[in-house]
Short mmCIF file of C-alpha atoms in Angstrom, two decimals:
data_model
loop_
_atom_site.label_atom_id
_atom_site.label_comp_id
_atom_site.label_asym_id
_atom_site.label_seq_id
_atom_site.Cartn_x
_atom_site.Cartn_y
_atom_site.Cartn_z
CA MET A 1 -289.54 22.45 90.94
CA SER A 2 -286.38 22.14 93.03
CA LEU A 3 -286.36 22.74 96.77
CA ALA A 4 -283.19 23.63 98.67
CA GLY A 5 -282.11 21.94 101.89
CA ARG A 6 -279.34 22.81 104.31
CA PHE A 7 -277.33 21.07 107.02
CA VAL A 8 -274.21 21.64 109.13
CA ASN A 9 -271.34 19.21 108.60
CA ARG A 10 -268.92 18.00 111.28
CA ALA A 11 -266.54 20.86 110.43
CA GLY A 12 -269.23 23.42 111.23
CA MET A 13 -269.87 24.43 107.61
CA ASN A 14 -273.32 24.97 106.17
CA LEU A 15 -273.82 22.76 103.12
CA THR A 16 -276.79 22.83 100.77
CA TYR A 17 -278.57 20.34 98.54
CA GLU A 18 -281.31 20.43 95.95
CA VAL A 19 -284.39 18.20 96.00
CA SER A 20 -286.60 17.32 93.05
CA GLY A 21 -288.82 14.52 91.83
CA ALA A 22 -290.88 11.89 93.58
CA GLY A 23 -290.35 8.39 94.89
CA PRO A 24 -287.54 6.78 96.91
CA ILE A 25 -284.53 8.98 97.61
CA LEU A 26 -281.48 8.81 95.35
CA VAL A 27 -278.56 10.78 96.81
CA CYS A 28 -276.37 12.27 94.06
CA HIS A 29 -272.84 13.69 94.24
CA PRO A 30 -271.60 15.87 91.35
CA GLY A 31 -268.10 16.03 89.93
CA GLY A 32 -265.40 18.51 89.14
CA PRO A 33 -264.22 18.67 91.79
CA GLY A 34 -265.50 22.14 92.42
CA PHE A 35 -268.80 21.89 90.55
CA SER A 36 -272.18 22.41 92.16
CA SER A 37 -274.98 19.96 91.45
CA GLY A 38 -276.61 22.29 88.91
CA TYR A 39 -275.05 20.66 85.86
CA LEU A 40 -276.66 17.31 86.72
CA GLY A 41 -280.14 18.72 86.06
CA ASN A 42 -282.67 15.92 86.49
CA LEU A 43 -280.16 13.30 85.31
CA GLY A 44 -281.92 12.48 82.09
CA GLY A 45 -285.33 12.29 83.75
CA LEU A 46 -284.45 10.12 86.75
CA ASP A 47 -286.60 12.41 88.88
CA SER A 48 -289.68 10.83 87.32
CA LEU A 49 -289.21 7.74 89.55
CA ARG A 50 -286.82 8.93 92.26
CA THR A 51 -286.54 11.87 94.60
CA LEU A 52 -283.16 13.29 93.69
CA VAL A 53 -281.17 14.77 96.56
CA LEU A 54 -278.28 16.56 94.85
CA LEU A 55 -275.50 17.71 97.15
CA ASN A 56 -273.74 21.01 96.50
CA PRO A 57 -270.21 20.13 97.68
CA ARG A 58 -268.25 22.40 99.97
CA GLY A 59 -267.44 25.71 98.36
CA THR A 60 -270.07 25.49 95.62
CA ALA A 61 -273.49 27.11 95.18
CA GLY A 62 -274.79 27.94 98.67
CA SER A 63 -272.38 25.64 100.53
CA ASP A 64 -269.74 27.27 102.70
CA ARG A 65 -266.20 27.52 101.41
CA PRO A 66 -263.59 26.07 103.79
CA ALA A 67 -261.15 28.53 105.30
CA ASP A 68 -258.42 26.01 104.49
CA SER A 69 -257.83 25.96 100.71
CA ARG A 70 -256.61 22.36 101.04
CA ALA A 71 -259.78 21.02 102.68
CA TYR A 72 -260.90 19.24 99.51
CA GLU A 73 -259.42 15.78 99.96
CA ILE A 74 -261.47 12.76 98.95
CA ASP A 75 -262.07 11.96 102.62
CA ASP A 76 -263.37 15.50 103.23
CA TYR A 77 -266.05 14.99 100.59
CA CYS A 78 -266.77 11.50 101.92
CA ASN A 79 -267.36 12.85 105.44
CA ASP A 80 -269.75 15.46 104.06
CA LEU A 81 -271.71 12.70 102.35
CA GLU A 82 -272.02 10.81 105.64
CA ASP A 83 -273.21 13.99 107.34
CA LEU A 84 -275.83 14.40 104.62
CA ARG A 85 -277.05 10.82 105.19
CA LEU A 86 -277.46 11.58 108.88
CA ARG A 87 -279.31 14.81 108.05
CA LEU A 88 -281.72 12.90 105.82
CA GLY A 89 -282.27 10.24 108.49
CA LEU A 90 -281.46 7.38 106.13
CA GLU A 91 -280.31 4.04 107.55
CA THR A 92 -279.13 3.03 104.08
CA MET A 93 -279.21 4.94 100.83
CA GLU A 94 -279.20 4.62 97.09
CA LEU A 95 -276.15 6.60 95.98
CA LEU A 96 -275.11 7.99 92.58
CA GLY A 97 -271.81 9.67 91.83
CA GLN A 98 -270.72 11.16 88.51
CA SER A 99 -267.09 11.83 87.52
CA HIS A 100 -265.26 13.07 90.66
CA GLY A 101 -268.53 12.47 92.47
CA GLY A 102 -268.08 8.80 91.58
CA VAL A 103 -264.65 8.88 93.23
CA VAL A 104 -266.32 10.17 96.39
CA ALA A 105 -269.09 7.57 96.11
CA ILE A 106 -266.53 4.75 95.76
CA ASP A 107 -264.68 5.91 98.85
CA TYR A 108 -267.93 6.28 100.78
CA ALA A 109 -269.30 2.86 99.82
CA ALA A 110 -266.01 1.23 100.83
CA ARG A 111 -265.75 3.10 104.15
CA PHE A 112 -269.43 2.70 105.05
CA PRO A 113 -270.48 -0.53 103.29
CA ARG A 114 -273.57 -1.01 105.46
CA ARG A 115 -274.89 2.45 104.59
CA VAL A 116 -275.17 1.97 100.82
CA LYS A 117 -277.94 -0.20 99.42
CA THR A 118 -277.27 0.42 95.74
CA LEU A 119 -274.44 2.31 94.07
CA VAL A 120 -274.48 3.94 90.63
CA LEU A 121 -271.10 5.05 89.27
CA VAL A 122 -271.45 7.26 86.22
CA THR A 123 -268.48 8.03 83.95
CA THR A 124 -265.95 7.83 86.75
CA LEU A 125 -262.67 6.15 87.67
CA ALA A 126 -260.74 4.57 90.52
CA ARG A 127 -257.31 5.86 89.42
CA PHE A 128 -255.51 7.61 86.58
CA SER A 129 -252.64 5.59 85.09
CA GLU A 130 -250.49 5.60 81.98
CA ALA A 131 -253.14 3.48 80.25
CA HIS A 132 -255.79 6.04 81.14
CA ALA A 133 -253.56 8.86 79.90
CA ALA A 134 -253.01 7.06 76.58
CA ALA A 135 -256.76 6.54 76.16
CA MET A 136 -257.35 10.21 76.94
CA GLU A 137 -254.80 11.34 74.36
CA ALA A 138 -256.36 9.05 71.75
CA GLY A 139 -259.81 10.41 72.56
CA MET A 140 -258.60 13.97 72.12
CA ALA A 141 -256.86 13.08 68.85
CA ARG A 142 -260.12 11.73 67.43
CA ARG A 143 -261.51 15.24 67.75
CA SER A 144 -258.52 17.01 66.19
CA SER A 145 -260.39 18.01 63.03
CA GLU A 146 -263.04 19.94 64.94
CA PRO A 147 -262.90 23.75 64.66
CA TRP A 148 -262.98 24.13 68.45
CA TYR A 149 -260.07 21.72 69.00
CA PRO A 150 -257.08 24.14 69.28
CA ASP A 151 -258.80 26.39 71.79
CA ALA A 152 -260.10 23.45 73.83
CA VAL A 153 -256.61 21.89 73.98
CA ALA A 154 -255.12 25.20 75.12
CA ALA A 155 -257.78 25.60 77.82
CA LEU A 156 -257.33 22.03 79.08
CA GLU A 157 -253.56 22.46 79.29
CA GLU A 158 -253.92 25.74 81.18
CA GLU A 159 -256.42 24.22 83.60
CA GLN A 160 -254.29 21.14 84.32
CA ALA A 161 -251.19 23.34 84.77
CA GLY A 162 -253.04 25.47 87.32
CA LYS A 163 -252.82 28.65 85.28
CA PHE A 164 -255.77 30.29 87.01
CA SER A 165 -256.20 32.36 90.15
CA THR A 166 -259.93 32.86 90.61
CA ASP A 167 -263.16 30.91 90.32
CA GLU A 168 -264.08 33.03 87.32
CA GLU A 169 -260.83 32.24 85.52
CA VAL A 170 -261.10 28.48 85.98
CA GLY A 171 -264.78 28.61 85.04
CA ALA A 172 -263.86 30.24 81.73
CA LEU A 173 -261.25 27.54 81.07
CA VAL A 174 -263.71 24.74 81.84
CA SER A 175 -266.26 26.22 79.44
CA ARG A 176 -263.69 26.33 76.64
CA GLU A 177 -262.61 22.69 77.13
CA MET A 178 -266.14 21.33 77.48
CA PRO A 179 -266.44 20.13 73.82
CA PHE A 180 -264.02 17.30 74.64
CA TYR A 181 -266.54 15.86 77.08
CA PHE A 182 -269.12 15.03 74.40
CA ALA A 183 -269.07 12.43 71.66
CA THR A 184 -270.56 15.02 69.31
CA TYR A 185 -270.53 18.72 70.08
CA GLY A 186 -273.63 19.89 68.25
CA ASP A 187 -276.30 22.51 68.86
CA GLU A 188 -277.92 20.70 71.79
CA GLU A 189 -274.61 20.11 73.55
CA ARG A 190 -273.54 23.70 72.95
CA ALA A 191 -276.84 24.95 74.38
CA TYR A 192 -276.32 22.77 77.45
CA VAL A 193 -272.84 24.20 78.03
CA GLU A 194 -274.11 27.75 77.52
CA SER A 195 -276.83 27.13 80.09
CA LEU A 196 -274.10 26.53 82.69
CA ALA A 197 -272.25 29.77 81.95
CA GLY A 198 -273.31 31.40 85.21
CA SER A 199 -272.21 28.46 87.37
CA ARG A 200 -269.12 29.09 89.49
CA VAL A 201 -266.31 26.52 89.67
CA ASN A 202 -264.34 26.30 92.93
CA ALA A 203 -260.74 27.04 91.94
CA ASP A 204 -259.24 25.78 95.22
CA ALA A 205 -260.85 22.36 94.88
CA LEU A 206 -259.82 21.87 91.27
CA ARG A 207 -256.27 23.13 91.83
CA LEU A 208 -255.65 20.69 94.69
CA PHE A 209 -257.06 17.77 92.73
CA ASN A 210 -255.09 18.51 89.58
CA SER A 211 -251.79 19.18 91.33
CA GLU A 212 -251.75 16.53 94.06
CA ILE A 213 -254.52 13.95 93.70
CA PHE A 214 -255.42 13.25 90.07
CA GLU A 215 -252.31 11.33 89.02
CA THR A 216 -251.60 9.67 92.38
CA PHE A 217 -254.89 8.47 93.89
CA ASP A 218 -255.75 4.79 93.58
CA LEU A 219 -258.99 3.42 95.02
CA ARG A 220 -258.60 -0.10 93.63
CA PRO A 221 -257.73 -1.58 97.06
CA GLU A 222 -261.02 -0.23 98.38
CA LEU A 223 -263.25 -1.72 95.68
CA GLN A 224 -263.40 -5.19 97.27
CA ARG A 225 -264.91 -3.66 100.42
CA ILE A 226 -267.98 -2.40 98.56
CA ARG A 227 -271.03 -4.52 99.43
CA ALA A 228 -273.70 -2.58 97.55
CA ARG A 229 -275.09 -3.78 94.24
CA THR A 230 -273.27 -1.54 91.81
CA LEU A 231 -274.00 -0.23 88.33
CA VAL A 232 -271.15 1.22 86.27
CA VAL A 233 -272.30 3.48 83.44
CA VAL A 234 -269.75 4.40 80.78
CA GLY A 235 -269.99 6.51 77.65
CA GLU A 236 -268.62 4.70 74.62
CA ASP A 237 -266.79 7.84 73.52
CA ASP A 238 -265.85 9.28 76.92
CA PHE A 239 -262.31 10.56 76.42
CA ILE A 240 -261.36 10.62 80.11
CA THR A 241 -263.32 7.90 81.97
CA GLY A 242 -264.05 5.41 79.21
CA ALA A 243 -263.58 1.66 78.90
CA VAL A 244 -260.16 1.58 80.61
CA ALA A 245 -261.55 3.29 83.70
CA ALA A 246 -264.67 1.09 83.73
CA ARG A 247 -262.54 -2.05 83.60
CA ASP A 248 -260.88 -1.21 86.92
CA LEU A 249 -264.31 -1.01 88.52
CA THR A 250 -265.92 -4.07 86.99
CA GLU A 251 -262.93 -6.30 87.72
CA SER A 252 -262.89 -5.59 91.46
CA ILE A 253 -266.33 -4.61 92.79
CA PRO A 254 -267.97 -7.84 94.03
CA SER A 255 -271.53 -7.28 92.76
CA VAL A 256 -271.37 -5.15 89.63
CA GLU A 257 -273.09 -4.58 86.31
CA LEU A 258 -271.79 -2.57 83.36
CA VAL A 259 -273.82 -0.51 80.92
CA GLU A 260 -272.18 1.17 77.92
CA LEU A 261 -274.16 3.90 76.23
CA ALA A 262 -273.59 6.04 73.16
CA GLY A 263 -272.07 9.34 74.18
CA GLY A 264 -269.26 10.94 76.13
CA HIS A 265 -268.59 12.05 79.69
CA TYR A 266 -271.96 13.74 80.16
CA ILE A 267 -273.87 10.65 79.14
CA PHE A 268 -277.08 11.80 80.83
CA VAL A 269 -277.11 14.77 78.43
CA GLU A 270 -276.29 12.92 75.20
CA SER A 271 -278.32 9.76 75.89
CA PRO A 272 -280.89 10.82 78.48
CA GLY A 273 -283.50 8.19 77.66
CA PRO A 274 -281.18 5.17 77.61
CA PHE A 275 -279.39 6.50 80.70
CA ARG A 276 -282.65 6.96 82.62
CA ASP A 277 -283.92 3.54 81.58
CA ALA A 278 -280.69 1.72 82.49
CA VAL A 279 -280.39 3.32 85.91
CA THR A 280 -284.09 2.93 86.67
CA ALA A 281 -284.08 -0.75 85.70
CA PHE A 282 -281.07 -1.35 87.93
CA LEU A 283 -282.56 0.42 90.92
CA GLN A 284 -285.88 -1.37 90.57
CA LYS A 285 -284.17 -4.74 90.86
CA GLY A 286 -283.49 -3.96 94.48
#
């Protein structure tokens, strides 16, 4: 059973989070940007040994939407994470970020190195370069024989070009491009995507990221400031945050381990057992 929590951030917005599981707290930040924490589920069963506190970022689920449609910078999300730590009364925390949530977690761990005990970065990246773009194109090409490929390509192009006006429109595009994010898009993966059909995506957050942040941000200079023991989890067939993205992280974070698992971007869905075991083993070392 999941219990909802609420707090007020420094900007005066009400933000919500979900709580499930038992054991020490693991704070989790979802991706998108613009996604609520709902798609993370129980992270492959991590709630069996940890109390998952899953933040619903600004403008998602029950969290207030900023009046300013540009208030979705990386630092905005980072500040919200610090306000959540204060709300939970944690001196230090175990922190997990997936995809764009990993970007936020990197920024947080570098800005507040004494506040993060252990850091888990799941299918994420510190920048997007020409090498990353080439790897992404190759990953898409490997799926070109799939029946869903033409529609997924069209949806991805529309989303990245900002051809949407409402949350509902961008949500429909994201659903259509979702097959790219799995190594194999079979019945189980399709059922997972269908289960998220009612989830709203924040169009303002995704538009700002795609148009101004995605191809220009570079967190590599911050990586050396991270003091937390860090685990980088990568899907072997992740088309957008695969081996190239993981290399940036493992080359610069001082205390880091790498785990590669079979699957794509949503590795906790495709390889839940191995994912749970790898993350649990890492956390228990501390």
